[in-house]
Amino acid sequence: MWFINKRILIGGAILILIALMVGSCFYFYNKGIKDSTVPVQKIASVSRDNIRDAQLNMHKYRGEGDVKEVTHLIEKAKTKPADIQYTARTQEEADRKANTLAKKDKADYLLKETNNDNNTINNNYYSIHQEKRNRIGAGVAVINNDIYGTVHYQRDRLRVEAFKSITNPKGKSLDGAAVSYDFVKF
């Protein structure tokens, strides 16, 4: 009888720990969305020079290929109707609303193109995502004095990794695999 109760207690403790881990991940994820602000950078018009200058000001410049890609994405977005339209009375209120939408969209930064026509302020906001979602990599791991070649695929926070021994190959099958998840990104 004591053996059954001990198993139930251990199982309950494990379930409580899992619930605490999931709850804390959810809390910190939402706290990060609420607390963070997405930098807004003004540009006069959408051109490669203006986008390069905006990226340099925010320390987000990665190269001319990236500037070309961001310019292309903005020009492509301009051909479609806006997904979200809203009115604001002041420039600060418009920036606040755009920042809130960019946080929900998980943008790296925001480019703002302003057109002043008479007494109306027309802002075009472009949320820029520079972090790529998919990654493929390779590496080397040493486990118990055995050298393993590793290959991994990562999508967002989930990472899948495969191991194959270099020093002691044992057939064509993999020697190991791993799955990991990033709980916190900063």
Short mmCIF file of N, CA and C in Angstrom, two decimals:
data_model
loop_
_atom_site.label_atom_id
_atom_site.label_comp_id
_atom_site.label_asym_id
_atom_site.label_seq_id
_atom_site.Cartn_x
_atom_site.Cartn_y
_atom_site.Cartn_z
N MET A 1 0.82 -1.19 0.00
CA MET A 1 0.00 0.00 0.00
C MET A 1 0.87 1.26 0.00
N TRP A 2 1.93 1.28 0.81
CA TRP A 2 2.82 2.42 0.86
C TRP A 2 3.50 2.61 -0.50
N PHE A 3 3.78 1.51 -1.21
CA PHE A 3 4.43 1.57 -2.52
C PHE A 3 3.55 2.30 -3.54
N ILE A 4 2.25 2.05 -3.54
CA ILE A 4 1.32 2.71 -4.46
C ILE A 4 1.22 4.19 -4.12
N ASN A 5 1.13 4.54 -2.87
CA ASN A 5 1.05 5.94 -2.47
C ASN A 5 2.33 6.70 -2.83
N LYS A 6 3.46 6.03 -2.73
CA LYS A 6 4.73 6.66 -3.07
C LYS A 6 4.77 6.98 -4.56
N ARG A 7 4.27 6.07 -5.40
CA ARG A 7 4.22 6.32 -6.84
C ARG A 7 3.29 7.48 -7.17
N ILE A 8 2.17 7.53 -6.50
CA ILE A 8 1.21 8.61 -6.73
C ILE A 8 1.82 9.95 -6.33
N LEU A 9 2.54 9.98 -5.21
CA LEU A 9 3.19 11.21 -4.76
C LEU A 9 4.26 11.67 -5.75
N ILE A 10 5.06 10.74 -6.21
CA ILE A 10 6.11 11.10 -7.17
C ILE A 10 5.48 11.59 -8.48
N GLY A 11 4.45 10.90 -8.96
CA GLY A 11 3.77 11.33 -10.18
C GLY A 11 3.14 12.70 -10.02
N GLY A 12 2.52 12.95 -8.87
CA GLY A 12 1.93 14.27 -8.61
C GLY A 12 2.98 15.36 -8.56
N ALA A 13 4.13 15.07 -7.94
CA ALA A 13 5.21 16.05 -7.88
C ALA A 13 5.74 16.37 -9.27
N ILE A 14 5.86 15.35 -10.11
CA ILE A 14 6.34 15.58 -11.49
C ILE A 14 5.34 16.43 -12.26
N LEU A 15 4.04 16.15 -12.11
CA LEU A 15 3.02 16.96 -12.79
C LEU A 15 3.03 18.40 -12.31
N ILE A 16 3.24 18.61 -11.02
CA ILE A 16 3.31 19.97 -10.48
C ILE A 16 4.52 20.71 -11.04
N LEU A 17 5.67 20.04 -11.13
CA LEU A 17 6.87 20.66 -11.69
C LEU A 17 6.67 21.03 -13.16
N ILE A 18 6.06 20.15 -13.91
CA ILE A 18 5.80 20.44 -15.32
C ILE A 18 4.86 21.63 -15.45
N ALA A 19 3.80 21.67 -14.62
CA ALA A 19 2.86 22.79 -14.66
C ALA A 19 3.56 24.11 -14.29
N LEU A 20 4.46 24.07 -13.31
CA LEU A 20 5.20 25.28 -12.94
C LEU A 20 6.12 25.74 -14.06
N MET A 21 6.78 24.80 -14.74
CA MET A 21 7.66 25.16 -15.85
C MET A 21 6.87 25.79 -16.99
N VAL A 22 5.76 25.17 -17.37
CA VAL A 22 4.94 25.71 -18.45
C VAL A 22 4.38 27.07 -18.07
N GLY A 23 3.90 27.21 -16.84
CA GLY A 23 3.36 28.49 -16.38
C GLY A 23 4.41 29.59 -16.37
N SER A 24 5.62 29.28 -15.90
CA SER A 24 6.67 30.31 -15.87
C SER A 24 7.10 30.69 -17.28
N CYS A 25 7.16 29.72 -18.20
CA CYS A 25 7.50 30.04 -19.59
C CYS A 25 6.44 30.97 -20.19
N PHE A 26 5.18 30.66 -19.96
CA PHE A 26 4.10 31.50 -20.47
C PHE A 26 4.17 32.91 -19.88
N TYR A 27 4.43 33.01 -18.58
CA TYR A 27 4.52 34.30 -17.91
C TYR A 27 5.66 35.14 -18.48
N PHE A 28 6.86 34.55 -18.58
CA PHE A 28 8.02 35.31 -19.06
C PHE A 28 7.90 35.65 -20.54
N TYR A 29 7.26 34.79 -21.32
CA TYR A 29 7.04 35.09 -22.73
C TYR A 29 6.15 36.31 -22.87
N ASN A 30 5.02 36.34 -22.16
CA ASN A 30 4.11 37.48 -22.24
C ASN A 30 4.70 38.73 -21.60
N LYS A 31 5.49 38.58 -20.55
CA LYS A 31 6.13 39.73 -19.92
C LYS A 31 7.12 40.37 -20.88
N GLY A 32 7.83 39.55 -21.63
CA GLY A 32 8.79 40.06 -22.61
C GLY A 32 8.10 40.84 -23.71
N ILE A 33 6.92 40.40 -24.13
CA ILE A 33 6.18 41.11 -25.16
C ILE A 33 5.69 42.45 -24.63
N LYS A 34 5.21 42.49 -23.39
CA LYS A 34 4.68 43.73 -22.82
C LYS A 34 5.78 44.75 -22.54
N ASP A 35 6.93 44.28 -22.04
CA ASP A 35 7.98 45.19 -21.60
C ASP A 35 8.84 45.73 -22.74
N SER A 36 8.95 44.98 -23.82
CA SER A 36 9.88 45.39 -24.87
C SER A 36 9.25 46.47 -25.74
N THR A 37 10.10 47.31 -26.28
CA THR A 37 9.67 48.29 -27.25
C THR A 37 10.48 48.06 -28.52
N VAL A 38 9.82 48.21 -29.64
CA VAL A 38 10.46 48.03 -30.93
C VAL A 38 10.95 49.39 -31.38
N PRO A 39 12.24 49.53 -31.71
CA PRO A 39 12.75 50.83 -32.12
C PRO A 39 12.09 51.31 -33.42
N VAL A 40 11.72 52.58 -33.44
CA VAL A 40 11.12 53.20 -34.62
C VAL A 40 12.17 54.12 -35.23
N GLN A 41 12.42 53.95 -36.52
CA GLN A 41 13.40 54.77 -37.22
C GLN A 41 12.70 55.47 -38.38
N LYS A 42 12.80 56.80 -38.41
CA LYS A 42 12.17 57.58 -39.48
C LYS A 42 13.03 57.51 -40.73
N ILE A 43 12.35 57.41 -41.88
CA ILE A 43 13.01 57.50 -43.18
C ILE A 43 12.23 58.48 -44.03
N ALA A 44 12.93 59.22 -44.88
CA ALA A 44 12.26 60.20 -45.74
C ALA A 44 11.45 59.50 -46.82
N SER A 45 12.02 58.49 -47.43
CA SER A 45 11.33 57.69 -48.44
C SER A 45 11.98 56.32 -48.49
N VAL A 46 11.33 55.41 -49.15
CA VAL A 46 11.86 54.05 -49.24
C VAL A 46 12.91 54.00 -50.35
N SER A 47 14.15 54.03 -49.95
CA SER A 47 15.27 53.86 -50.89
C SER A 47 16.37 53.11 -50.16
N ARG A 48 17.26 52.53 -50.92
CA ARG A 48 18.33 51.74 -50.29
C ARG A 48 19.20 52.58 -49.38
N ASP A 49 19.49 53.80 -49.79
CA ASP A 49 20.34 54.67 -48.96
C ASP A 49 19.66 55.00 -47.63
N ASN A 50 18.36 55.33 -47.67
CA ASN A 50 17.64 55.65 -46.43
C ASN A 50 17.53 54.43 -45.52
N ILE A 51 17.28 53.27 -46.09
CA ILE A 51 17.16 52.05 -45.28
C ILE A 51 18.52 51.69 -44.69
N ARG A 52 19.59 51.82 -45.45
CA ARG A 52 20.94 51.55 -44.93
C ARG A 52 21.26 52.49 -43.76
N ASP A 53 20.93 53.79 -43.92
CA ASP A 53 21.18 54.76 -42.84
C ASP A 53 20.37 54.42 -41.59
N ALA A 54 19.11 54.00 -41.78
CA ALA A 54 18.26 53.64 -40.63
C ALA A 54 18.82 52.41 -39.93
N GLN A 55 19.29 51.42 -40.69
CA GLN A 55 19.87 50.23 -40.08
C GLN A 55 21.16 50.57 -39.35
N LEU A 56 21.97 51.45 -39.91
CA LEU A 56 23.22 51.85 -39.23
C LEU A 56 22.92 52.59 -37.94
N ASN A 57 21.89 53.44 -37.93
CA ASN A 57 21.52 54.17 -36.72
C ASN A 57 21.06 53.25 -35.60
N MET A 58 20.44 52.12 -35.97
CA MET A 58 19.93 51.19 -34.96
C MET A 58 20.86 50.01 -34.74
N HIS A 59 22.03 50.03 -35.35
CA HIS A 59 23.02 48.95 -35.22
C HIS A 59 22.44 47.62 -35.70
N LYS A 60 21.64 47.66 -36.77
CA LYS A 60 21.04 46.46 -37.34
C LYS A 60 21.59 46.17 -38.74
N TYR A 61 22.60 46.92 -39.16
CA TYR A 61 23.15 46.77 -40.51
C TYR A 61 23.94 45.46 -40.60
N ARG A 62 23.61 44.65 -41.61
CA ARG A 62 24.30 43.37 -41.80
C ARG A 62 24.98 43.27 -43.15
N GLY A 63 24.71 44.18 -44.04
CA GLY A 63 25.32 44.13 -45.36
C GLY A 63 24.36 44.62 -46.43
N GLU A 64 24.91 44.81 -47.63
CA GLU A 64 24.10 45.33 -48.73
C GLU A 64 23.02 44.36 -49.17
N GLY A 65 23.27 43.07 -49.05
CA GLY A 65 22.25 42.09 -49.40
C GLY A 65 21.02 42.22 -48.53
N ASP A 66 21.25 42.49 -47.25
CA ASP A 66 20.14 42.67 -46.32
C ASP A 66 19.37 43.95 -46.64
N VAL A 67 20.07 45.02 -46.98
CA VAL A 67 19.42 46.28 -47.35
C VAL A 67 18.55 46.05 -48.59
N LYS A 68 19.09 45.32 -49.55
CA LYS A 68 18.33 45.02 -50.78
C LYS A 68 17.08 44.20 -50.46
N GLU A 69 17.21 43.23 -49.55
CA GLU A 69 16.07 42.39 -49.18
C GLU A 69 14.98 43.21 -48.47
N VAL A 70 15.38 44.08 -47.53
CA VAL A 70 14.41 44.90 -46.80
C VAL A 70 13.71 45.86 -47.76
N THR A 71 14.47 46.48 -48.68
CA THR A 71 13.88 47.38 -49.66
C THR A 71 12.86 46.64 -50.53
N HIS A 72 13.22 45.45 -50.95
CA HIS A 72 12.31 44.64 -51.77
C HIS A 72 11.04 44.29 -51.00
N LEU A 73 11.17 43.92 -49.72
CA LEU A 73 10.00 43.57 -48.92
C LEU A 73 9.07 44.76 -48.74
N ILE A 74 9.64 45.95 -48.53
CA ILE A 74 8.81 47.15 -48.37
C ILE A 74 8.10 47.49 -49.68
N GLU A 75 8.84 47.44 -50.79
CA GLU A 75 8.22 47.75 -52.08
C GLU A 75 7.12 46.74 -52.41
N LYS A 76 7.32 45.48 -52.05
CA LYS A 76 6.30 44.46 -52.26
C LYS A 76 5.08 44.73 -51.37
N ALA A 77 5.32 45.16 -50.13
CA ALA A 77 4.22 45.45 -49.21
C ALA A 77 3.42 46.67 -49.66
N LYS A 78 4.07 47.62 -50.34
CA LYS A 78 3.37 48.82 -50.80
C LYS A 78 2.37 48.52 -51.91
N THR A 79 2.57 47.43 -52.64
CA THR A 79 1.65 47.13 -53.75
C THR A 79 0.32 46.56 -53.24
N LYS A 80 0.30 46.07 -52.01
CA LYS A 80 -0.92 45.48 -51.43
C LYS A 80 -1.59 46.50 -50.52
N PRO A 81 -2.89 46.37 -50.32
CA PRO A 81 -3.54 47.27 -49.35
C PRO A 81 -3.05 46.96 -47.93
N ALA A 82 -3.10 47.97 -47.09
CA ALA A 82 -2.60 47.81 -45.72
C ALA A 82 -3.43 46.79 -44.96
N ASP A 83 -2.75 45.99 -44.15
CA ASP A 83 -3.45 45.00 -43.34
C ASP A 83 -4.22 45.67 -42.21
N ILE A 84 -3.61 46.70 -41.62
CA ILE A 84 -4.21 47.38 -40.47
C ILE A 84 -4.20 48.88 -40.75
N GLN A 85 -5.34 49.50 -40.58
CA GLN A 85 -5.42 50.94 -40.73
C GLN A 85 -6.08 51.52 -39.49
N TYR A 86 -5.55 52.62 -39.01
CA TYR A 86 -6.12 53.28 -37.84
C TYR A 86 -5.83 54.76 -37.93
N THR A 87 -6.59 55.53 -37.16
CA THR A 87 -6.38 56.97 -37.13
C THR A 87 -5.87 57.35 -35.75
N ALA A 88 -5.07 58.40 -35.72
CA ALA A 88 -4.53 58.91 -34.46
C ALA A 88 -4.54 60.43 -34.53
N ARG A 89 -4.67 61.04 -33.36
CA ARG A 89 -4.72 62.51 -33.31
C ARG A 89 -3.34 63.15 -33.28
N THR A 90 -2.38 62.45 -32.67
CA THR A 90 -1.03 63.01 -32.58
C THR A 90 -0.02 62.00 -33.13
N GLN A 91 1.16 62.51 -33.43
CA GLN A 91 2.23 61.65 -33.93
C GLN A 91 2.67 60.63 -32.88
N GLU A 92 2.71 61.05 -31.61
CA GLU A 92 3.12 60.15 -30.53
C GLU A 92 2.14 58.98 -30.38
N GLU A 93 0.85 59.29 -30.49
CA GLU A 93 -0.16 58.24 -30.39
C GLU A 93 -0.03 57.25 -31.55
N ALA A 94 0.24 57.75 -32.74
CA ALA A 94 0.43 56.88 -33.91
C ALA A 94 1.66 55.98 -33.71
N ASP A 95 2.75 56.55 -33.19
CA ASP A 95 3.95 55.76 -32.94
C ASP A 95 3.70 54.68 -31.89
N ARG A 96 2.93 55.04 -30.85
CA ARG A 96 2.61 54.07 -29.79
C ARG A 96 1.80 52.90 -30.34
N LYS A 97 0.79 53.21 -31.16
CA LYS A 97 -0.04 52.15 -31.75
C LYS A 97 0.80 51.27 -32.68
N ALA A 98 1.65 51.88 -33.48
CA ALA A 98 2.49 51.10 -34.39
C ALA A 98 3.46 50.22 -33.62
N ASN A 99 3.98 50.74 -32.51
CA ASN A 99 4.91 49.96 -31.69
C ASN A 99 4.20 48.76 -31.07
N THR A 100 2.97 48.95 -30.61
CA THR A 100 2.19 47.84 -30.04
C THR A 100 1.95 46.76 -31.09
N LEU A 101 1.60 47.17 -32.29
CA LEU A 101 1.37 46.19 -33.36
C LEU A 101 2.67 45.48 -33.75
N ALA A 102 3.78 46.20 -33.75
CA ALA A 102 5.07 45.59 -34.09
C ALA A 102 5.51 44.59 -33.02
N LYS A 103 5.20 44.89 -31.74
CA LYS A 103 5.53 43.94 -30.67
C LYS A 103 4.75 42.65 -30.84
N LYS A 104 3.47 42.77 -31.17
CA LYS A 104 2.65 41.57 -31.38
C LYS A 104 3.15 40.77 -32.58
N ASP A 105 3.66 41.49 -33.58
CA ASP A 105 4.18 40.85 -34.79
C ASP A 105 5.61 40.34 -34.60
N LYS A 106 6.22 40.66 -33.45
CA LYS A 106 7.59 40.26 -33.10
C LYS A 106 8.61 40.78 -34.12
N ALA A 107 8.47 42.05 -34.47
CA ALA A 107 9.39 42.67 -35.43
C ALA A 107 10.69 43.06 -34.73
N ASP A 108 11.78 43.06 -35.49
CA ASP A 108 13.07 43.48 -34.96
C ASP A 108 13.13 45.01 -34.82
N TYR A 109 12.62 45.70 -35.83
CA TYR A 109 12.52 47.15 -35.75
C TYR A 109 11.46 47.63 -36.72
N LEU A 110 11.17 48.92 -36.65
CA LEU A 110 10.07 49.53 -37.39
C LEU A 110 10.61 50.71 -38.18
N LEU A 111 10.29 50.76 -39.48
CA LEU A 111 10.64 51.91 -40.30
C LEU A 111 9.38 52.73 -40.51
N LYS A 112 9.51 54.07 -40.36
CA LYS A 112 8.35 54.96 -40.48
C LYS A 112 8.60 55.95 -41.60
N GLU A 113 7.72 55.93 -42.59
CA GLU A 113 7.75 56.88 -43.68
C GLU A 113 6.59 57.84 -43.47
N THR A 114 6.87 59.14 -43.34
CA THR A 114 5.84 60.13 -43.04
C THR A 114 5.61 61.03 -44.24
N ASN A 115 4.34 61.20 -44.58
CA ASN A 115 3.94 62.12 -45.64
C ASN A 115 2.99 63.13 -45.03
N ASN A 116 3.33 64.41 -45.08
CA ASN A 116 2.46 65.47 -44.55
C ASN A 116 1.72 66.14 -45.70
N ASP A 117 0.41 65.98 -45.72
CA ASP A 117 -0.44 66.64 -46.71
C ASP A 117 -1.35 67.61 -45.97
N ASN A 118 -1.12 68.90 -46.16
CA ASN A 118 -1.89 69.95 -45.49
C ASN A 118 -1.87 69.73 -43.98
N ASN A 119 -3.01 69.41 -43.36
CA ASN A 119 -3.08 69.23 -41.91
C ASN A 119 -3.13 67.77 -41.50
N THR A 120 -3.07 66.85 -42.44
CA THR A 120 -3.13 65.44 -42.10
C THR A 120 -1.74 64.83 -42.09
N ILE A 121 -1.54 63.93 -41.19
CA ILE A 121 -0.26 63.20 -41.09
C ILE A 121 -0.52 61.78 -41.56
N ASN A 122 0.18 61.37 -42.59
CA ASN A 122 0.02 60.02 -43.12
C ASN A 122 1.32 59.26 -42.87
N ASN A 123 1.25 58.24 -42.02
CA ASN A 123 2.43 57.44 -41.70
C ASN A 123 2.30 56.06 -42.33
N ASN A 124 3.38 55.61 -42.90
CA ASN A 124 3.47 54.23 -43.36
C ASN A 124 4.50 53.54 -42.47
N TYR A 125 4.08 52.51 -41.75
CA TYR A 125 4.98 51.78 -40.87
C TYR A 125 5.29 50.42 -41.50
N TYR A 126 6.55 50.06 -41.46
CA TYR A 126 6.98 48.77 -42.00
C TYR A 126 7.73 48.03 -40.89
N SER A 127 7.15 46.92 -40.45
CA SER A 127 7.83 46.13 -39.43
C SER A 127 8.81 45.19 -40.14
N ILE A 128 10.05 45.21 -39.68
CA ILE A 128 11.12 44.47 -40.34
C ILE A 128 11.52 43.28 -39.48
N HIS A 129 11.55 42.12 -40.11
CA HIS A 129 11.99 40.88 -39.45
C HIS A 129 13.31 40.47 -40.10
N GLN A 130 14.40 40.61 -39.36
CA GLN A 130 15.69 40.24 -39.93
C GLN A 130 16.15 38.87 -39.47
N GLU A 131 15.62 38.39 -38.37
CA GLU A 131 16.05 37.08 -37.88
C GLU A 131 15.36 36.01 -38.71
N LYS A 132 16.15 35.12 -39.26
CA LYS A 132 15.61 34.04 -40.08
C LYS A 132 15.04 32.96 -39.19
N ARG A 133 13.95 32.34 -39.62
CA ARG A 133 13.26 31.35 -38.79
C ARG A 133 13.92 29.97 -38.85
N ASN A 134 14.47 29.61 -39.99
CA ASN A 134 15.06 28.28 -40.16
C ASN A 134 16.57 28.37 -40.20
N ARG A 135 17.22 27.43 -39.53
CA ARG A 135 18.69 27.38 -39.51
C ARG A 135 19.14 25.93 -39.67
N ILE A 136 20.23 25.75 -40.39
CA ILE A 136 20.86 24.44 -40.52
C ILE A 136 22.32 24.64 -40.17
N GLY A 137 22.87 23.75 -39.34
CA GLY A 137 24.25 23.90 -38.93
C GLY A 137 24.92 22.55 -38.72
N ALA A 138 26.20 22.61 -38.51
CA ALA A 138 26.98 21.40 -38.26
C ALA A 138 28.03 21.73 -37.22
N GLY A 139 28.53 20.68 -36.55
CA GLY A 139 29.55 20.91 -35.53
C GLY A 139 30.20 19.60 -35.11
N VAL A 140 30.94 19.68 -34.05
CA VAL A 140 31.65 18.53 -33.50
C VAL A 140 31.38 18.49 -32.01
N ALA A 141 31.16 17.26 -31.49
CA ALA A 141 30.95 17.08 -30.06
C ALA A 141 31.89 15.98 -29.58
N VAL A 142 32.40 16.13 -28.37
CA VAL A 142 33.24 15.11 -27.76
C VAL A 142 32.49 14.58 -26.54
N ILE A 143 32.18 13.28 -26.57
CA ILE A 143 31.46 12.64 -25.47
C ILE A 143 32.22 11.38 -25.09
N ASN A 144 32.64 11.30 -23.83
CA ASN A 144 33.39 10.13 -23.33
C ASN A 144 34.58 9.78 -24.23
N ASN A 145 35.38 10.76 -24.57
CA ASN A 145 36.58 10.59 -25.41
C ASN A 145 36.27 10.04 -26.80
N ASP A 146 35.07 10.19 -27.27
CA ASP A 146 34.68 9.79 -28.62
C ASP A 146 34.24 11.06 -29.35
N ILE A 147 34.67 11.23 -30.58
CA ILE A 147 34.37 12.43 -31.35
C ILE A 147 33.17 12.14 -32.26
N TYR A 148 32.17 13.02 -32.20
CA TYR A 148 30.95 12.88 -32.98
C TYR A 148 30.79 14.08 -33.90
N GLY A 149 30.40 13.83 -35.13
CA GLY A 149 29.98 14.89 -36.03
C GLY A 149 28.51 15.16 -35.77
N THR A 150 28.13 16.41 -35.73
CA THR A 150 26.73 16.75 -35.45
C THR A 150 26.16 17.59 -36.58
N VAL A 151 24.90 17.39 -36.84
CA VAL A 151 24.15 18.20 -37.79
C VAL A 151 22.87 18.59 -37.10
N HIS A 152 22.48 19.88 -37.22
CA HIS A 152 21.24 20.29 -36.57
C HIS A 152 20.39 21.15 -37.50
N TYR A 153 19.10 21.08 -37.24
CA TYR A 153 18.11 21.92 -37.90
C TYR A 153 17.35 22.65 -36.80
N GLN A 154 17.18 23.97 -36.97
CA GLN A 154 16.47 24.75 -35.97
C GLN A 154 15.39 25.57 -36.64
N ARG A 155 14.18 25.49 -36.09
CA ARG A 155 13.05 26.32 -36.53
C ARG A 155 12.56 27.09 -35.32
N ASP A 156 12.69 28.40 -35.38
CA ASP A 156 12.34 29.28 -34.26
C ASP A 156 13.10 28.83 -33.01
N ARG A 157 12.41 28.25 -32.06
CA ARG A 157 13.06 27.85 -30.81
C ARG A 157 13.32 26.36 -30.70
N LEU A 158 12.80 25.57 -31.61
CA LEU A 158 12.96 24.12 -31.57
C LEU A 158 14.19 23.71 -32.37
N ARG A 159 15.01 22.85 -31.79
CA ARG A 159 16.24 22.42 -32.43
C ARG A 159 16.33 20.90 -32.39
N VAL A 160 16.61 20.28 -33.54
CA VAL A 160 16.76 18.83 -33.66
C VAL A 160 18.19 18.58 -34.12
N GLU A 161 18.86 17.67 -33.42
CA GLU A 161 20.28 17.43 -33.68
C GLU A 161 20.54 15.94 -33.83
N ALA A 162 21.43 15.57 -34.76
CA ALA A 162 21.79 14.16 -34.98
C ALA A 162 23.30 14.00 -34.77
N PHE A 163 23.69 12.86 -34.18
CA PHE A 163 25.09 12.58 -33.88
C PHE A 163 25.55 11.33 -34.62
N LYS A 164 26.77 11.37 -35.17
CA LYS A 164 27.40 10.21 -35.79
C LYS A 164 28.86 10.20 -35.38
N SER A 165 29.32 9.06 -34.86
CA SER A 165 30.69 8.94 -34.37
C SER A 165 31.67 8.98 -35.54
N ILE A 166 32.73 9.77 -35.35
CA ILE A 166 33.78 9.86 -36.36
C ILE A 166 34.88 8.84 -36.07
N THR A 167 35.21 8.68 -34.80
CA THR A 167 36.32 7.80 -34.42
C THR A 167 35.93 6.33 -34.38
N ASN A 168 34.68 5.99 -34.04
CA ASN A 168 34.22 4.60 -33.96
C ASN A 168 32.93 4.43 -34.76
N PRO A 169 32.98 4.50 -36.09
CA PRO A 169 31.73 4.33 -36.86
C PRO A 169 31.20 2.90 -36.73
N LYS A 170 29.90 2.82 -36.47
CA LYS A 170 29.25 1.51 -36.27
C LYS A 170 28.12 1.36 -37.28
N GLY A 171 28.42 1.21 -38.53
CA GLY A 171 27.38 1.05 -39.53
C GLY A 171 26.89 2.39 -40.06
N LYS A 172 25.75 2.33 -40.73
CA LYS A 172 25.21 3.52 -41.39
C LYS A 172 24.21 4.28 -40.54
N SER A 173 23.78 3.72 -39.44
CA SER A 173 22.75 4.37 -38.62
C SER A 173 23.38 5.45 -37.73
N LEU A 174 22.54 6.34 -37.26
CA LEU A 174 22.98 7.42 -36.38
C LEU A 174 23.32 6.86 -35.00
N ASP A 175 24.26 7.51 -34.34
CA ASP A 175 24.64 7.09 -32.99
C ASP A 175 23.80 7.78 -31.92
N GLY A 176 23.17 8.87 -32.25
CA GLY A 176 22.36 9.56 -31.25
C GLY A 176 21.58 10.70 -31.88
N ALA A 177 20.62 11.19 -31.14
CA ALA A 177 19.81 12.32 -31.57
C ALA A 177 19.43 13.13 -30.34
N ALA A 178 19.15 14.40 -30.56
CA ALA A 178 18.76 15.26 -29.45
C ALA A 178 17.72 16.25 -29.96
N VAL A 179 16.83 16.64 -29.07
CA VAL A 179 15.84 17.67 -29.34
C VAL A 179 15.92 18.67 -28.20
N SER A 180 15.99 19.95 -28.53
CA SER A 180 16.02 20.96 -27.48
C SER A 180 15.11 22.12 -27.87
N TYR A 181 14.72 22.88 -26.85
CA TYR A 181 13.83 24.02 -27.03
C TYR A 181 14.39 25.19 -26.25
N ASP A 182 14.48 26.35 -26.89
CA ASP A 182 14.97 27.57 -26.22
C ASP A 182 13.80 28.20 -25.46
N PHE A 183 13.92 28.25 -24.14
CA PHE A 183 12.85 28.84 -23.33
C PHE A 183 12.93 30.35 -23.30
N VAL A 184 14.14 30.91 -23.34
CA VAL A 184 14.30 32.35 -23.24
C VAL A 184 15.23 32.81 -24.35
N LYS A 185 14.83 33.86 -25.07
CA LYS A 185 15.68 34.49 -26.06
C LYS A 185 15.90 35.93 -25.64
N PHE A 186 17.13 36.39 -25.71
CA PHE A 186 17.40 37.79 -25.35
C PHE A 186 18.50 38.34 -26.20
#
